[in-house]
Amino acid sequence: MSDVRHVLVLPDRDAAEEVAVEVCERFGAVEEPQLVRDALAGEDDAEDAQWLVVVEDPNGRLDAGELHALAGEYEGWLERP
């Protein structure tokens, strides 16, 4: 198995924080997911920032479809590698 990094894109910090908790609870993620603020290109307004939840999956055991569905519950999506 190879190391995999999943990146979930969420519309705001609150959603990102909730998804990070859900990832740990639902999937038992080994490492706590990282939250990263991602300002949209050319935008200075903080309201236009998306939040990324970065999930390290060292054994490639997490199901991308389930992660995508989870992000969708919070109006987000899973970035495709």
PDB file of N, CA and C in Angstrom:
ATOM      1  N   MET A   1       0.840  -1.185   0.000  1.00  0.00           N
ATOM      2  CA  MET A   1       0.000   0.000   0.000  1.00  0.00           C
ATOM      3  C   MET A   1       0.884   1.248   0.000  1.00  0.00           C
ATOM      4  N   SER A   2       0.417   2.260  -0.665  1.00  0.00           N
ATOM      5  CA  SER A   2       1.189   3.500  -0.704  1.00  0.00           C
ATOM      6  C   SER A   2       0.520   4.555   0.168  1.00  0.00           C
ATOM      7  N   ASP A   3       1.328   5.549   0.547  1.00  0.00           N
ATOM      8  CA  ASP A   3       0.790   6.644   1.339  1.00  0.00           C
ATOM      9  C   ASP A   3      -0.167   7.461   0.485  1.00  0.00           C
ATOM     10  N   VAL A   4      -1.288   7.836   1.074  1.00  0.00           N
ATOM     11  CA  VAL A   4      -2.299   8.610   0.369  1.00  0.00           C
ATOM     12  C   VAL A   4      -2.629   9.825   1.220  1.00  0.00           C
ATOM     13  N   ARG A   5      -2.848  10.948   0.566  1.00  0.00           N
ATOM     14  CA  ARG A   5      -3.290  12.165   1.256  1.00  0.00           C
ATOM     15  C   ARG A   5      -4.620  12.566   0.621  1.00  0.00           C
ATOM     16  N   HIS A   6      -5.654  12.639   1.449  1.00  0.00           N
ATOM     17  CA  HIS A   6      -6.981  13.061   0.991  1.00  0.00           C
ATOM     18  C   HIS A   6      -7.162  14.529   1.366  1.00  0.00           C
ATOM     19  N   VAL A   7      -7.695  15.316   0.443  1.00  0.00           N
ATOM     20  CA  VAL A   7      -7.947  16.730   0.707  1.00  0.00           C
ATOM     21  C   VAL A   7      -9.433  16.997   0.498  1.00  0.00           C
ATOM     22  N   LEU A   8     -10.102  17.348   1.586  1.00  0.00           N
ATOM     23  CA  LEU A   8     -11.516  17.691   1.528  1.00  0.00           C
ATOM     24  C   LEU A   8     -11.629  19.208   1.547  1.00  0.00           C
ATOM     25  N   VAL A   9     -12.437  19.763   0.660  1.00  0.00           N
ATOM     26  CA  VAL A   9     -12.601  21.212   0.536  1.00  0.00           C
ATOM     27  C   VAL A   9     -13.952  21.586   1.132  1.00  0.00           C
ATOM     28  N   LEU A  10     -13.918  22.515   2.108  1.00  0.00           N
ATOM     29  CA  LEU A  10     -15.129  22.926   2.803  1.00  0.00           C
ATOM     30  C   LEU A  10     -15.335  24.430   2.659  1.00  0.00           C
ATOM     31  N   PRO A  11     -16.594  24.882   2.777  1.00  0.00           N
ATOM     32  CA  PRO A  11     -16.882  26.301   2.541  1.00  0.00           C
ATOM     33  C   PRO A  11     -16.453  27.249   3.652  1.00  0.00           C
ATOM     34  N   ASP A  12     -16.277  26.745   4.889  1.00  0.00           N
ATOM     35  CA  ASP A  12     -15.894  27.644   5.980  1.00  0.00           C
ATOM     36  C   ASP A  12     -15.203  26.863   7.095  1.00  0.00           C
ATOM     37  N   ARG A  13     -14.656  27.605   8.039  1.00  0.00           N
ATOM     38  CA  ARG A  13     -13.886  26.976   9.112  1.00  0.00           C
ATOM     39  C   ARG A  13     -14.741  26.052   9.980  1.00  0.00           C
ATOM     40  N   ASP A  14     -15.955  26.480  10.301  1.00  0.00           N
ATOM     41  CA  ASP A  14     -16.817  25.651  11.147  1.00  0.00           C
ATOM     42  C   ASP A  14     -17.058  24.288  10.510  1.00  0.00           C
ATOM     43  N   ALA A  15     -17.360  24.284   9.226  1.00  0.00           N
ATOM     44  CA  ALA A  15     -17.594  23.020   8.525  1.00  0.00           C
ATOM     45  C   ALA A  15     -16.325  22.175   8.525  1.00  0.00           C
ATOM     46  N   ALA A  16     -15.180  22.816   8.303  1.00  0.00           N
ATOM     47  CA  ALA A  16     -13.912  22.087   8.270  1.00  0.00           C
ATOM     48  C   ALA A  16     -13.615  21.450   9.629  1.00  0.00           C
ATOM     49  N   GLU A  17     -13.860  22.195  10.702  1.00  0.00           N
ATOM     50  CA  GLU A  17     -13.613  21.650  12.044  1.00  0.00           C
ATOM     51  C   GLU A  17     -14.531  20.460  12.325  1.00  0.00           C
ATOM     52  N   GLU A  18     -15.794  20.565  11.921  1.00  0.00           N
ATOM     53  CA  GLU A  18     -16.738  19.472  12.144  1.00  0.00           C
ATOM     54  C   GLU A  18     -16.348  18.237  11.324  1.00  0.00           C
ATOM     55  N   VAL A  19     -15.929  18.460  10.086  1.00  0.00           N
ATOM     56  CA  VAL A  19     -15.522  17.337   9.239  1.00  0.00           C
ATOM     57  C   VAL A  19     -14.276  16.656   9.812  1.00  0.00           C
ATOM     58  N   ALA A  20     -13.333  17.434  10.323  1.00  0.00           N
ATOM     59  CA  ALA A  20     -12.126  16.848  10.909  1.00  0.00           C
ATOM     60  C   ALA A  20     -12.485  15.924  12.070  1.00  0.00           C
ATOM     61  N   VAL A  21     -13.423  16.344  12.902  1.00  0.00           N
ATOM     62  CA  VAL A  21     -13.872  15.510  14.018  1.00  0.00           C
ATOM     63  C   VAL A  21     -14.572  14.261  13.481  1.00  0.00           C
ATOM     64  N   GLU A  22     -15.432  14.445  12.483  1.00  0.00           N
ATOM     65  CA  GLU A  22     -16.169  13.320  11.904  1.00  0.00           C
ATOM     66  C   GLU A  22     -15.225  12.286  11.281  1.00  0.00           C
ATOM     67  N   VAL A  23     -14.175  12.750  10.612  1.00  0.00           N
ATOM     68  CA  VAL A  23     -13.217  11.824   9.998  1.00  0.00           C
ATOM     69  C   VAL A  23     -12.625  10.914  11.068  1.00  0.00           C
ATOM     70  N   CYS A  24     -12.241  11.509  12.189  1.00  0.00           N
ATOM     71  CA  CYS A  24     -11.661  10.709  13.276  1.00  0.00           C
ATOM     72  C   CYS A  24     -12.679   9.742  13.860  1.00  0.00           C
ATOM     73  N   GLU A  25     -13.907  10.226  14.061  1.00  0.00           N
ATOM     74  CA  GLU A  25     -14.931   9.380  14.680  1.00  0.00           C
ATOM     75  C   GLU A  25     -15.390   8.263  13.747  1.00  0.00           C
ATOM     76  N   ARG A  26     -15.623   8.595  12.485  1.00  0.00           N
ATOM     77  CA  ARG A  26     -16.157   7.602  11.549  1.00  0.00           C
ATOM     78  C   ARG A  26     -15.110   6.625  11.029  1.00  0.00           C
ATOM     79  N   PHE A  27     -13.919   7.139  10.788  1.00  0.00           N
ATOM     80  CA  PHE A  27     -12.920   6.329  10.098  1.00  0.00           C
ATOM     81  C   PHE A  27     -11.724   5.964  10.963  1.00  0.00           C
ATOM     82  N   GLY A  28     -11.656   6.529  12.174  1.00  0.00           N
ATOM     83  CA  GLY A  28     -10.533   6.228  13.044  1.00  0.00           C
ATOM     84  C   GLY A  28      -9.204   6.629  12.429  1.00  0.00           C
ATOM     85  N   ALA A  29      -9.143   7.825  11.861  1.00  0.00           N
ATOM     86  CA  ALA A  29      -7.917   8.305  11.223  1.00  0.00           C
ATOM     87  C   ALA A  29      -6.747   8.213  12.209  1.00  0.00           C
ATOM     88  N   VAL A  30      -5.607   7.782  11.721  1.00  0.00           N
ATOM     89  CA  VAL A  30      -4.433   7.586  12.565  1.00  0.00           C
ATOM     90  C   VAL A  30      -3.927   8.930  13.096  1.00  0.00           C
ATOM     91  N   GLU A  31      -3.765   9.891  12.204  1.00  0.00           N
ATOM     92  CA  GLU A  31      -3.308  11.225  12.601  1.00  0.00           C
ATOM     93  C   GLU A  31      -4.482  12.186  12.535  1.00  0.00           C
ATOM     94  N   GLU A  32      -4.462  13.173  13.431  1.00  0.00           N
ATOM     95  CA  GLU A  32      -5.520  14.169  13.389  1.00  0.00           C
ATOM     96  C   GLU A  32      -5.422  14.952  12.078  1.00  0.00           C
ATOM     97  N   PRO A  33      -6.546  15.125  11.379  1.00  0.00           N
ATOM     98  CA  PRO A  33      -6.509  15.881  10.122  1.00  0.00           C
ATOM     99  C   PRO A  33      -6.040  17.312  10.340  1.00  0.00           C
ATOM    100  N   GLN A  34      -5.367  17.859   9.340  1.00  0.00           N
ATOM    101  CA  GLN A  34      -4.907  19.248   9.395  1.00  0.00           C
ATOM    102  C   GLN A  34      -5.954  20.147   8.761  1.00  0.00           C
ATOM    103  N   LEU A  35      -6.151  21.332   9.345  1.00  0.00           N
ATOM    104  CA  LEU A  35      -7.029  22.336   8.755  1.00  0.00           C
ATOM    105  C   LEU A  35      -6.159  23.414   8.119  1.00  0.00           C
ATOM    106  N   VAL A  36      -6.477  23.755   6.886  1.00  0.00           N
ATOM    107  CA  VAL A  36      -5.686  24.741   6.152  1.00  0.00           C
ATOM    108  C   VAL A  36      -6.637  25.741   5.496  1.00  0.00           C
ATOM    109  N   ARG A  37      -6.395  27.026   5.735  1.00  0.00           N
ATOM    110  CA  ARG A  37      -7.197  28.067   5.078  1.00  0.00           C
ATOM    111  C   ARG A  37      -6.665  28.252   3.666  1.00  0.00           C
ATOM    112  N   ASP A  38      -7.563  28.259   2.709  1.00  0.00           N
ATOM    113  CA  ASP A  38      -7.177  28.358   1.302  1.00  0.00           C
ATOM    114  C   ASP A  38      -7.900  29.539   0.666  1.00  0.00           C
ATOM    115  N   ALA A  39      -7.243  30.713   0.646  1.00  0.00           N
ATOM    116  CA  ALA A  39      -7.850  31.883   0.018  1.00  0.00           C
ATOM    117  C   ALA A  39      -7.932  31.657  -1.479  1.00  0.00           C
ATOM    118  N   LEU A  40      -9.062  31.996  -2.036  1.00  0.00           N
ATOM    119  CA  LEU A  40      -9.232  31.830  -3.477  1.00  0.00           C
ATOM    120  C   LEU A  40      -8.331  32.798  -4.225  1.00  0.00           C
ATOM    121  N   ALA A  41      -7.818  32.366  -5.340  1.00  0.00           N
ATOM    122  CA  ALA A  41      -6.877  33.178  -6.120  1.00  0.00           C
ATOM    123  C   ALA A  41      -7.470  34.541  -6.447  1.00  0.00           C
ATOM    124  N   GLY A  42      -6.702  35.587  -6.145  1.00  0.00           N
ATOM    125  CA  GLY A  42      -7.113  36.942  -6.480  1.00  0.00           C
ATOM    126  C   GLY A  42      -8.095  37.553  -5.492  1.00  0.00           C
ATOM    127  N   GLU A  43      -8.430  36.842  -4.445  1.00  0.00           N
ATOM    128  CA  GLU A  43      -9.397  37.350  -3.475  1.00  0.00           C
ATOM    129  C   GLU A  43      -8.686  37.741  -2.183  1.00  0.00           C
ATOM    130  N   ASP A  44      -8.964  38.934  -1.691  1.00  0.00           N
ATOM    131  CA  ASP A  44      -8.379  39.391  -0.435  1.00  0.00           C
ATOM    132  C   ASP A  44      -9.368  39.249   0.720  1.00  0.00           C
ATOM    133  N   ASP A  45     -10.645  39.140   0.404  1.00  0.00           N
ATOM    134  CA  ASP A  45     -11.685  39.087   1.420  1.00  0.00           C
ATOM    135  C   ASP A  45     -11.685  37.729   2.119  1.00  0.00           C
ATOM    136  N   ALA A  46     -11.580  37.747   3.430  1.00  0.00           N
ATOM    137  CA  ALA A  46     -11.542  36.500   4.199  1.00  0.00           C
ATOM    138  C   ALA A  46     -12.813  35.675   4.007  1.00  0.00           C
ATOM    139  N   GLU A  47     -13.914  36.324   3.647  1.00  0.00           N
ATOM    140  CA  GLU A  47     -15.169  35.602   3.441  1.00  0.00           C
ATOM    141  C   GLU A  47     -15.075  34.648   2.249  1.00  0.00           C
ATOM    142  N   ASP A  48     -14.128  34.897   1.350  1.00  0.00           N
ATOM    143  CA  ASP A  48     -13.999  34.067   0.161  1.00  0.00           C
ATOM    144  C   ASP A  48     -13.011  32.927   0.337  1.00  0.00           C
ATOM    145  N   ALA A  49     -12.597  32.687   1.558  1.00  0.00           N
ATOM    146  CA  ALA A  49     -11.644  31.608   1.809  1.00  0.00           C
ATOM    147  C   ALA A  49     -12.377  30.282   1.946  1.00  0.00           C
ATOM    148  N   GLN A  50     -11.782  29.245   1.379  1.00  0.00           N
ATOM    149  CA  GLN A  50     -12.254  27.888   1.610  1.00  0.00           C
ATOM    150  C   GLN A  50     -11.325  27.286   2.647  1.00  0.00           C
ATOM    151  N   TRP A  51     -11.760  26.213   3.256  1.00  0.00           N
ATOM    152  CA  TRP A  51     -10.938  25.509   4.231  1.00  0.00           C
ATOM    153  C   TRP A  51     -10.702  24.104   3.744  1.00  0.00           C
ATOM    154  N   LEU A  52      -9.488  23.643   3.903  1.00  0.00           N
ATOM    155  CA  LEU A  52      -9.118  22.294   3.501  1.00  0.00           C
ATOM    156  C   LEU A  52      -8.922  21.438   4.740  1.00  0.00           C
ATOM    157  N   VAL A  53      -9.389  20.213   4.669  1.00  0.00           N
ATOM    158  CA  VAL A  53      -9.125  19.226   5.705  1.00  0.00           C
ATOM    159  C   VAL A  53      -8.221  18.193   5.047  1.00  0.00           C
ATOM    160  N   VAL A  54      -6.976  18.132   5.509  1.00  0.00           N
ATOM    161  CA  VAL A  54      -5.982  17.231   4.931  1.00  0.00           C
ATOM    162  C   VAL A  54      -5.878  15.997   5.823  1.00  0.00           C
ATOM    163  N   VAL A  55      -6.179  14.840   5.225  1.00  0.00           N
ATOM    164  CA  VAL A  55      -6.187  13.583   5.972  1.00  0.00           C
ATOM    165  C   VAL A  55      -5.084  12.686   5.431  1.00  0.00           C
ATOM    166  N   GLU A  56      -4.115  12.390   6.274  1.00  0.00           N
ATOM    167  CA  GLU A  56      -3.048  11.467   5.892  1.00  0.00           C
ATOM    168  C   GLU A  56      -3.579  10.043   6.036  1.00  0.00           C
ATOM    169  N   ASP A  57      -3.369   9.237   5.022  1.00  0.00           N
ATOM    170  CA  ASP A  57      -3.865   7.860   5.006  1.00  0.00           C
ATOM    171  C   ASP A  57      -2.701   6.943   4.632  1.00  0.00           C
ATOM    172  N   PRO A  58      -1.781   6.717   5.605  1.00  0.00           N
ATOM    173  CA  PRO A  58      -0.527   6.020   5.297  1.00  0.00           C
ATOM    174  C   PRO A  58      -0.700   4.605   4.741  1.00  0.00           C
ATOM    175  N   ASN A  59      -1.809   3.963   5.021  1.00  0.00           N
ATOM    176  CA  ASN A  59      -2.010   2.600   4.519  1.00  0.00           C
ATOM    177  C   ASN A  59      -3.027   2.525   3.386  1.00  0.00           C
ATOM    178  N   GLY A  60      -3.503   3.687   2.934  1.00  0.00           N
ATOM    179  CA  GLY A  60      -4.462   3.708   1.833  1.00  0.00           C
ATOM    180  C   GLY A  60      -5.742   2.959   2.152  1.00  0.00           C
ATOM    181  N   ARG A  61      -6.199   3.045   3.410  1.00  0.00           N
ATOM    182  CA  ARG A  61      -7.360   2.258   3.814  1.00  0.00           C
ATOM    183  C   ARG A  61      -8.670   3.033   3.813  1.00  0.00           C
ATOM    184  N   LEU A  62      -8.621   4.357   3.706  1.00  0.00           N
ATOM    185  CA  LEU A  62      -9.848   5.145   3.718  1.00  0.00           C
ATOM    186  C   LEU A  62     -10.519   5.109   2.348  1.00  0.00           C
ATOM    187  N   ASP A  63     -11.833   5.042   2.359  1.00  0.00           N
ATOM    188  CA  ASP A  63     -12.612   4.972   1.128  1.00  0.00           C
ATOM    189  C   ASP A  63     -12.904   6.382   0.615  1.00  0.00           C
ATOM    190  N   ALA A  64     -12.414   6.689  -0.579  1.00  0.00           N
ATOM    191  CA  ALA A  64     -12.581   8.029  -1.147  1.00  0.00           C
ATOM    192  C   ALA A  64     -14.056   8.381  -1.317  1.00  0.00           C
ATOM    193  N   GLY A  65     -14.872   7.409  -1.688  1.00  0.00           N
ATOM    194  CA  GLY A  65     -16.304   7.667  -1.867  1.00  0.00           C
ATOM    195  C   GLY A  65     -16.969   8.090  -0.568  1.00  0.00           C
ATOM    196  N   GLU A  66     -16.582   7.437   0.530  1.00  0.00           N
ATOM    197  CA  GLU A  66     -17.148   7.790   1.829  1.00  0.00           C
ATOM    198  C   GLU A  66     -16.669   9.162   2.286  1.00  0.00           C
ATOM    199  N   LEU A  67     -15.405   9.488   2.013  1.00  0.00           N
ATOM    200  CA  LEU A  67     -14.897  10.823   2.362  1.00  0.00           C
ATOM    201  C   LEU A  67     -15.614  11.897   1.549  1.00  0.00           C
ATOM    202  N   HIS A  68     -15.851  11.624   0.273  1.00  0.00           N
ATOM    203  CA  HIS A  68     -16.564  12.571  -0.592  1.00  0.00           C
ATOM    204  C   HIS A  68     -17.986  12.792  -0.069  1.00  0.00           C
ATOM    205  N   ALA A  69     -18.649  11.702   0.333  1.00  0.00           N
ATOM    206  CA  ALA A  69     -20.010  11.808   0.867  1.00  0.00           C
ATOM    207  C   ALA A  69     -20.018  12.633   2.157  1.00  0.00           C
ATOM    208  N   LEU A  70     -19.032  12.406   3.017  1.00  0.00           N
ATOM    209  CA  LEU A  70     -18.940  13.170   4.259  1.00  0.00           C
ATOM    210  C   LEU A  70     -18.775  14.658   3.960  1.00  0.00           C
ATOM    211  N   ALA A  71     -17.863  14.993   3.067  1.00  0.00           N
ATOM    212  CA  ALA A  71     -17.660  16.407   2.709  1.00  0.00           C
ATOM    213  C   ALA A  71     -18.947  16.996   2.128  1.00  0.00           C
ATOM    214  N   GLY A  72     -19.661  16.205   1.337  1.00  0.00           N
ATOM    215  CA  GLY A  72     -20.908  16.666   0.738  1.00  0.00           C
ATOM    216  C   GLY A  72     -21.973  17.022   1.762  1.00  0.00           C
ATOM    217  N   GLU A  73     -21.944  16.346   2.916  1.00  0.00           N
ATOM    218  CA  GLU A  73     -22.886  16.655   3.989  1.00  0.00           C
ATOM    219  C   GLU A  73     -22.686  18.078   4.503  1.00  0.00           C
ATOM    220  N   TYR A  74     -21.497  18.632   4.263  1.00  0.00           N
ATOM    221  CA  TYR A  74     -21.161  19.986   4.728  1.00  0.00           C
ATOM    222  C   TYR A  74     -20.954  20.938   3.551  1.00  0.00           C
ATOM    223  N   GLU A  75     -21.553  20.618   2.408  1.00  0.00           N
ATOM    224  CA  GLU A  75     -21.467  21.434   1.192  1.00  0.00           C
ATOM    225  C   GLU A  75     -20.042  21.551   0.672  1.00  0.00           C
ATOM    226  N   GLY A  76     -19.281  20.483   0.859  1.00  0.00           N
ATOM    227  CA  GLY A  76     -17.911  20.454   0.359  1.00  0.00           C
ATOM    228  C   GLY A  76     -17.705  19.288  -0.597  1.00  0.00           C
ATOM    229  N   TRP A  77     -16.461  18.992  -0.886  1.00  0.00           N
ATOM    230  CA  TRP A  77     -16.139  17.889  -1.787  1.00  0.00           C
ATOM    231  C   TRP A  77     -14.733  17.374  -1.498  1.00  0.00           C
ATOM    232  N   LEU A  78     -14.440  16.214  -2.063  1.00  0.00           N
ATOM    233  CA  LEU A  78     -13.122  15.619  -1.954  1.00  0.00           C
ATOM    234  C   LEU A  78     -12.360  15.933  -3.240  1.00  0.00           C
ATOM    235  N   GLU A  79     -11.180  16.550  -3.088  1.00  0.00           N
ATOM    236  CA  GLU A  79     -10.337  16.821  -4.251  1.00  0.00           C
ATOM    237  C   GLU A  79      -9.822  15.506  -4.802  1.00  0.00           C
ATOM    238  N   ARG A  80      -9.802  15.384  -6.091  1.00  0.00           N
ATOM    239  CA  ARG A  80      -9.236  14.179  -6.710  1.00  0.00           C
ATOM    240  C   ARG A  80      -7.740  14.376  -6.864  1.00  0.00           C
ATOM    241  N   PRO A  81      -6.960  13.336  -6.549  1.00  0.00           N
ATOM    242  CA  PRO A  81      -5.494  13.465  -6.642  1.00  0.00           C
ATOM    243  C   PRO A  81      -5.036  13.715  -8.073  1.00  0.00           C
TER     244      PRO A  81
END
